[in-house]
Short mmCIF file of C-alpha atoms in Angstrom, two decimals:
data_model
loop_
_atom_site.label_atom_id
_atom_site.label_comp_id
_atom_site.label_asym_id
_atom_site.label_seq_id
_atom_site.Cartn_x
_atom_site.Cartn_y
_atom_site.Cartn_z
CA GLY V 1 -20.14 -3.54 -5.77
CA ALA V 2 -17.86 -0.95 -7.28
CA GLY V 3 -14.37 -0.67 -5.78
CA VAL V 4 -12.20 2.30 -5.25
CA SER V 5 -11.94 4.35 -8.32
CA GLN V 6 -9.27 7.00 -9.06
CA THR V 7 -9.29 9.44 -11.93
CA PRO V 8 -7.47 10.19 -14.06
CA SER V 9 -5.50 6.91 -14.67
CA ASN V 10 -2.70 8.91 -16.22
CA LYS V 11 -1.65 12.70 -15.94
CA VAL V 12 1.01 14.22 -17.81
CA THR V 13 1.90 17.80 -16.78
CA GLU V 14 4.66 20.33 -17.08
CA LYS V 15 6.98 21.44 -14.28
CA GLY V 16 5.16 24.27 -12.19
CA LYS V 17 1.72 23.42 -12.96
CA TYR V 18 -1.09 22.44 -10.58
CA VAL V 19 -2.83 19.03 -10.67
CA GLU V 20 -5.64 17.42 -8.94
CA LEU V 21 -6.17 13.82 -8.45
CA ARG V 22 -9.40 12.34 -7.54
CA CYS V 23 -10.35 9.32 -5.37
CA ASP V 24 -13.91 7.68 -5.00
CA PRO V 25 -13.84 5.31 -2.10
CA ILE V 26 -16.10 2.44 -1.50
CA SER V 27 -19.32 3.59 -0.43
CA GLY V 28 -19.76 3.58 3.24
CA HIS V 29 -16.01 3.42 3.98
CA THR V 30 -15.15 6.24 6.57
CA ALA V 31 -11.37 5.86 6.36
CA LEU V 32 -9.44 7.15 3.27
CA TYR V 33 -5.78 6.95 2.56
CA TRP V 34 -3.47 8.46 -0.02
CA TYR V 35 -0.02 7.02 -0.72
CA ARG V 36 2.67 7.77 -3.25
CA GLN V 37 4.65 4.95 -4.95
CA SER V 38 7.79 5.80 -6.75
CA LEU V 39 9.47 3.31 -9.01
CA GLY V 40 10.84 0.17 -7.20
CA GLN V 41 9.42 1.33 -3.92
CA GLY V 42 6.54 0.34 -1.85
CA PRO V 43 3.55 2.67 -1.21
CA GLU V 44 4.51 5.79 1.08
CA PHE V 45 1.89 6.96 3.35
CA LEU V 46 0.72 10.58 2.68
CA ILE V 47 -2.55 11.34 4.48
CA TYR V 48 -5.38 9.76 6.18
CA PHE V 49 -8.92 10.95 6.60
CA GLN V 50 -11.55 9.77 8.99
CA GLY V 51 -14.76 11.11 7.74
CA THR V 52 -14.27 14.67 6.43
CA GLY V 53 -11.19 15.49 8.61
CA ALA V 54 -7.58 14.85 7.84
CA ALA V 55 -6.73 12.64 10.93
CA ASP V 56 -3.10 12.49 9.96
CA ASP V 57 -1.27 14.39 7.40
CA SER V 58 2.26 13.86 8.64
CA GLY V 59 3.23 12.03 5.46
CA LEU V 60 2.77 15.05 3.12
CA PRO V 61 6.19 15.93 1.82
CA ASN V 62 5.73 19.68 1.88
CA ASP V 63 3.05 22.51 1.57
CA ARG V 64 2.78 22.06 -2.10
CA PHE V 65 0.69 18.99 -1.36
CA PHE V 66 -2.84 19.29 0.19
CA ALA V 67 -5.88 17.07 0.24
CA VAL V 68 -9.43 17.41 0.85
CA ARG V 69 -12.54 15.25 1.57
CA PRO V 70 -15.34 17.78 2.05
CA GLU V 71 -18.36 15.52 2.38
CA GLY V 72 -16.53 12.42 3.78
CA SER V 73 -16.65 10.46 0.58
CA VAL V 74 -14.69 11.63 -2.52
CA SER V 75 -11.36 13.05 -1.85
CA THR V 76 -9.00 15.12 -4.01
CA LEU V 77 -5.18 15.24 -3.74
CA LYS V 78 -3.90 18.67 -4.92
CA ILE V 79 -0.40 19.38 -5.93
CA GLN V 80 0.90 22.90 -6.56
CA ARG V 81 3.94 23.95 -8.49
CA THR V 82 4.63 20.30 -9.58
CA GLU V 83 8.24 19.23 -9.91
CA ARG V 84 9.74 16.41 -11.68
CA GLY V 85 10.37 14.54 -8.39
CA ASP V 86 6.52 14.44 -7.88
CA SER V 87 6.34 11.98 -10.81
CA ALA V 88 5.09 8.75 -9.22
CA VAL V 89 1.93 6.42 -9.07
CA TYR V 90 -0.62 7.98 -6.39
CA LEU V 91 -2.60 5.31 -4.73
CA CYS V 92 -5.87 5.73 -2.79
CA ALA V 93 -7.26 3.32 -0.36
CA SER V 94 -10.34 3.08 1.72
CA SER V 95 -11.46 0.95 4.79
CA LEU V 96 -14.66 0.54 6.59
CA ASN V 97 -13.31 2.11 9.64
CA PRO V 98 -10.02 2.84 11.13
CA ASN V 99 -10.13 -0.14 13.54
CA TYR V 100 -10.82 -2.56 10.66
CA ASN V 101 -7.59 -2.24 8.85
CA GLU V 102 -8.05 -4.20 5.62
CA GLN V 103 -7.61 -1.18 3.00
CA PHE V 104 -9.12 -1.62 -0.37
CA PHE V 105 -6.82 -0.05 -3.10
CA GLY V 106 -7.59 1.83 -6.29
CA PRO V 107 -5.92 1.46 -9.46
CA GLY V 108 -3.84 4.53 -8.94
CA THR V 109 -3.00 7.57 -10.97
CA ARG V 110 0.30 7.70 -12.69
CA LEU V 111 1.71 11.29 -12.66
CA THR V 112 4.38 12.36 -14.82
CA VAL V 113 5.92 15.74 -14.40
CA LEU V 114 7.83 16.81 -17.48
CA ALA L 1 11.20 4.98 13.78
CA GLN L 2 8.89 2.66 12.10
CA ARG L 3 10.28 0.73 9.31
CA VAL L 4 9.53 -2.48 7.29
CA THR L 5 12.36 -4.30 5.54
CA GLN L 6 12.07 -6.70 2.75
CA PRO L 7 15.56 -7.79 1.92
CA GLU L 8 14.81 -9.53 -1.29
CA LYS L 9 13.90 -7.54 -4.22
CA LEU L 10 13.67 -10.67 -6.62
CA LEU L 11 12.84 -14.14 -5.78
CA SER L 12 12.61 -17.13 -8.16
CA VAL L 13 11.48 -20.59 -7.11
CA PHE L 14 10.53 -23.57 -9.05
CA LYS L 15 6.84 -24.82 -8.98
CA GLY L 16 6.15 -27.11 -6.25
CA ALA L 17 9.17 -25.92 -4.14
CA PRO L 18 8.61 -24.06 -0.71
CA VAL L 19 8.82 -20.34 -0.79
CA GLU L 20 9.55 -17.90 2.07
CA LEU L 21 9.39 -14.18 1.58
CA LYS L 22 11.19 -12.37 4.35
CA CYS L 23 9.97 -9.33 6.29
CA ASN L 24 11.48 -7.57 9.21
CA TYR L 25 9.90 -4.64 11.04
CA SER L 26 10.86 -1.97 13.75
CA TYR L 27 8.09 -0.31 15.76
CA SER L 28 8.06 1.34 19.15
CA GLY L 29 4.33 -0.17 20.07
CA SER L 30 2.35 -3.26 19.30
CA PRO L 31 1.82 -3.30 15.41
CA GLU L 32 -0.29 -5.05 13.17
CA LEU L 33 1.39 -6.86 10.22
CA PHE L 34 -0.03 -7.52 6.86
CA TRP L 35 0.92 -9.09 3.48
CA TYR L 36 -0.49 -7.34 0.38
CA VAL L 37 -0.24 -8.71 -3.11
CA GLN L 38 -0.30 -7.19 -6.40
CA TYR L 39 -0.76 -9.47 -9.49
CA SER L 40 0.11 -8.44 -12.82
CA ARG L 41 -2.19 -5.68 -14.13
CA GLN L 42 -4.27 -5.74 -10.93
CA ARG L 43 -4.49 -3.44 -7.89
CA LEU L 44 -2.94 -3.99 -4.70
CA GLN L 45 -5.13 -6.48 -2.30
CA LEU L 46 -4.84 -7.69 1.01
CA LEU L 47 -3.44 -11.35 1.16
CA LEU L 48 -3.47 -11.99 5.00
CA ARG L 49 -3.05 -10.18 8.36
CA HIS L 50 -1.52 -11.66 11.46
CA ILE L 51 -4.34 -11.09 13.86
CA SER L 52 -6.47 -13.41 11.76
CA ARG L 53 -4.22 -16.33 11.81
CA GLU L 54 -5.56 -17.57 8.45
CA SER L 55 -4.18 -19.48 5.63
CA ILE L 56 -4.93 -17.78 2.37
CA LYS L 57 -4.17 -19.39 -0.93
CA GLY L 58 -1.88 -21.80 1.03
CA PHE L 59 0.15 -18.97 2.47
CA THR L 60 0.81 -18.36 6.06
CA ALA L 61 2.66 -15.92 8.12
CA ASP L 62 3.58 -16.10 11.85
CA LEU L 63 4.40 -12.97 13.78
CA ASN L 64 7.64 -13.43 15.68
CA LYS L 65 7.98 -10.54 18.17
CA GLY L 66 11.33 -11.72 19.49
CA GLU L 67 12.80 -11.43 16.03
CA THR L 68 10.54 -8.74 14.86
CA SER L 69 9.67 -10.74 11.73
CA PHE L 70 6.66 -11.58 9.83
CA HIS L 71 7.79 -13.98 7.11
CA LEU L 72 5.52 -15.21 4.43
CA LYS L 73 5.51 -18.83 3.63
CA LYS L 74 4.08 -21.40 1.43
CA PRO L 75 5.07 -25.09 1.11
CA PHE L 76 4.42 -25.74 -2.42
CA ALA L 77 4.70 -22.68 -4.89
CA GLN L 78 2.27 -22.45 -8.05
CA GLU L 79 2.67 -20.48 -11.06
CA GLU L 80 -0.23 -18.32 -10.15
CA ASP L 81 1.74 -17.21 -7.02
CA SER L 82 3.98 -15.02 -9.33
CA ALA L 83 3.41 -11.44 -8.17
CA MET L 84 4.67 -8.58 -6.16
CA TYR L 85 4.35 -9.10 -2.35
CA TYR L 86 4.53 -6.11 0.17
CA CYS L 87 4.72 -6.43 3.83
CA ALA L 88 3.11 -3.77 5.83
CA LEU L 89 2.67 -2.47 9.29
CA SER L 90 0.16 -0.32 11.11
CA GLY L 91 -0.28 0.96 14.59
CA ILE L 92 -3.33 0.10 16.57
CA GLY L 93 -6.07 2.29 15.25
CA GLY L 94 -4.72 2.15 11.57
CA ASN L 95 -3.70 5.70 11.31
CA GLN L 96 -0.71 4.99 9.09
CA PHE L 97 0.52 2.18 7.14
CA TYR L 98 4.28 1.51 6.43
CA PHE L 99 5.07 -0.66 3.57
CA GLY L 100 8.15 -2.55 2.73
CA THR L 101 9.79 -2.08 -0.69
CA GLY L 102 8.27 -5.36 -2.03
CA THR L 103 9.49 -8.72 -3.15
CA SER L 104 8.83 -9.82 -6.83
CA LEU L 105 8.20 -13.49 -6.70
CA THR L 106 8.45 -15.70 -9.92
CA VAL L 107 7.34 -19.21 -9.86
CA ILE L 108 9.22 -21.10 -12.66
CA PRO L 109 7.19 -23.79 -14.34
#
């Protein structure tokens, strides 16, 4: 079956613009995670969804970042007023349920803010 | 504070030699520990988790609660083991995952 997919694979934008990054999890996976990976670093937790609700958004760096998962499947990470420091690879992962901790990762979206 | 430390950013070993990738953690509760691997041009994937007590691709990792370590070991490294390895920690229930900064392993033919 299909794995986790993310679109776009690359996004270049200008400082101050708004961007949306999309994640399609594996069908039936109730848990969905967003991470940010800067150069030379490991993935940094941003937000975790269980179904439609954000169960833990403590990793979102500030209020410019927001994520939704309205139907409990596809999720969108939204970044307002982008800054150069937002440049990173944004990873999405899903798992069957939060107590089954193997996460399946997408290929990531590389965001570049000029 | 929860933290995962991988002290080696780069590690090179010869084919057939033993390899150990170090991971230390700090966590206030009872964590679950994982090793994830990323091969060139592939996505991040689970290698093994401590509760499974498995050997995957010849790799093993033992959770040492006294030393708060979860080192990854393989007795005889192979060229196909060359990859980026990340140690990760989650609390019970899997709300958050904390990843280390990763170790890039190169196995020299």
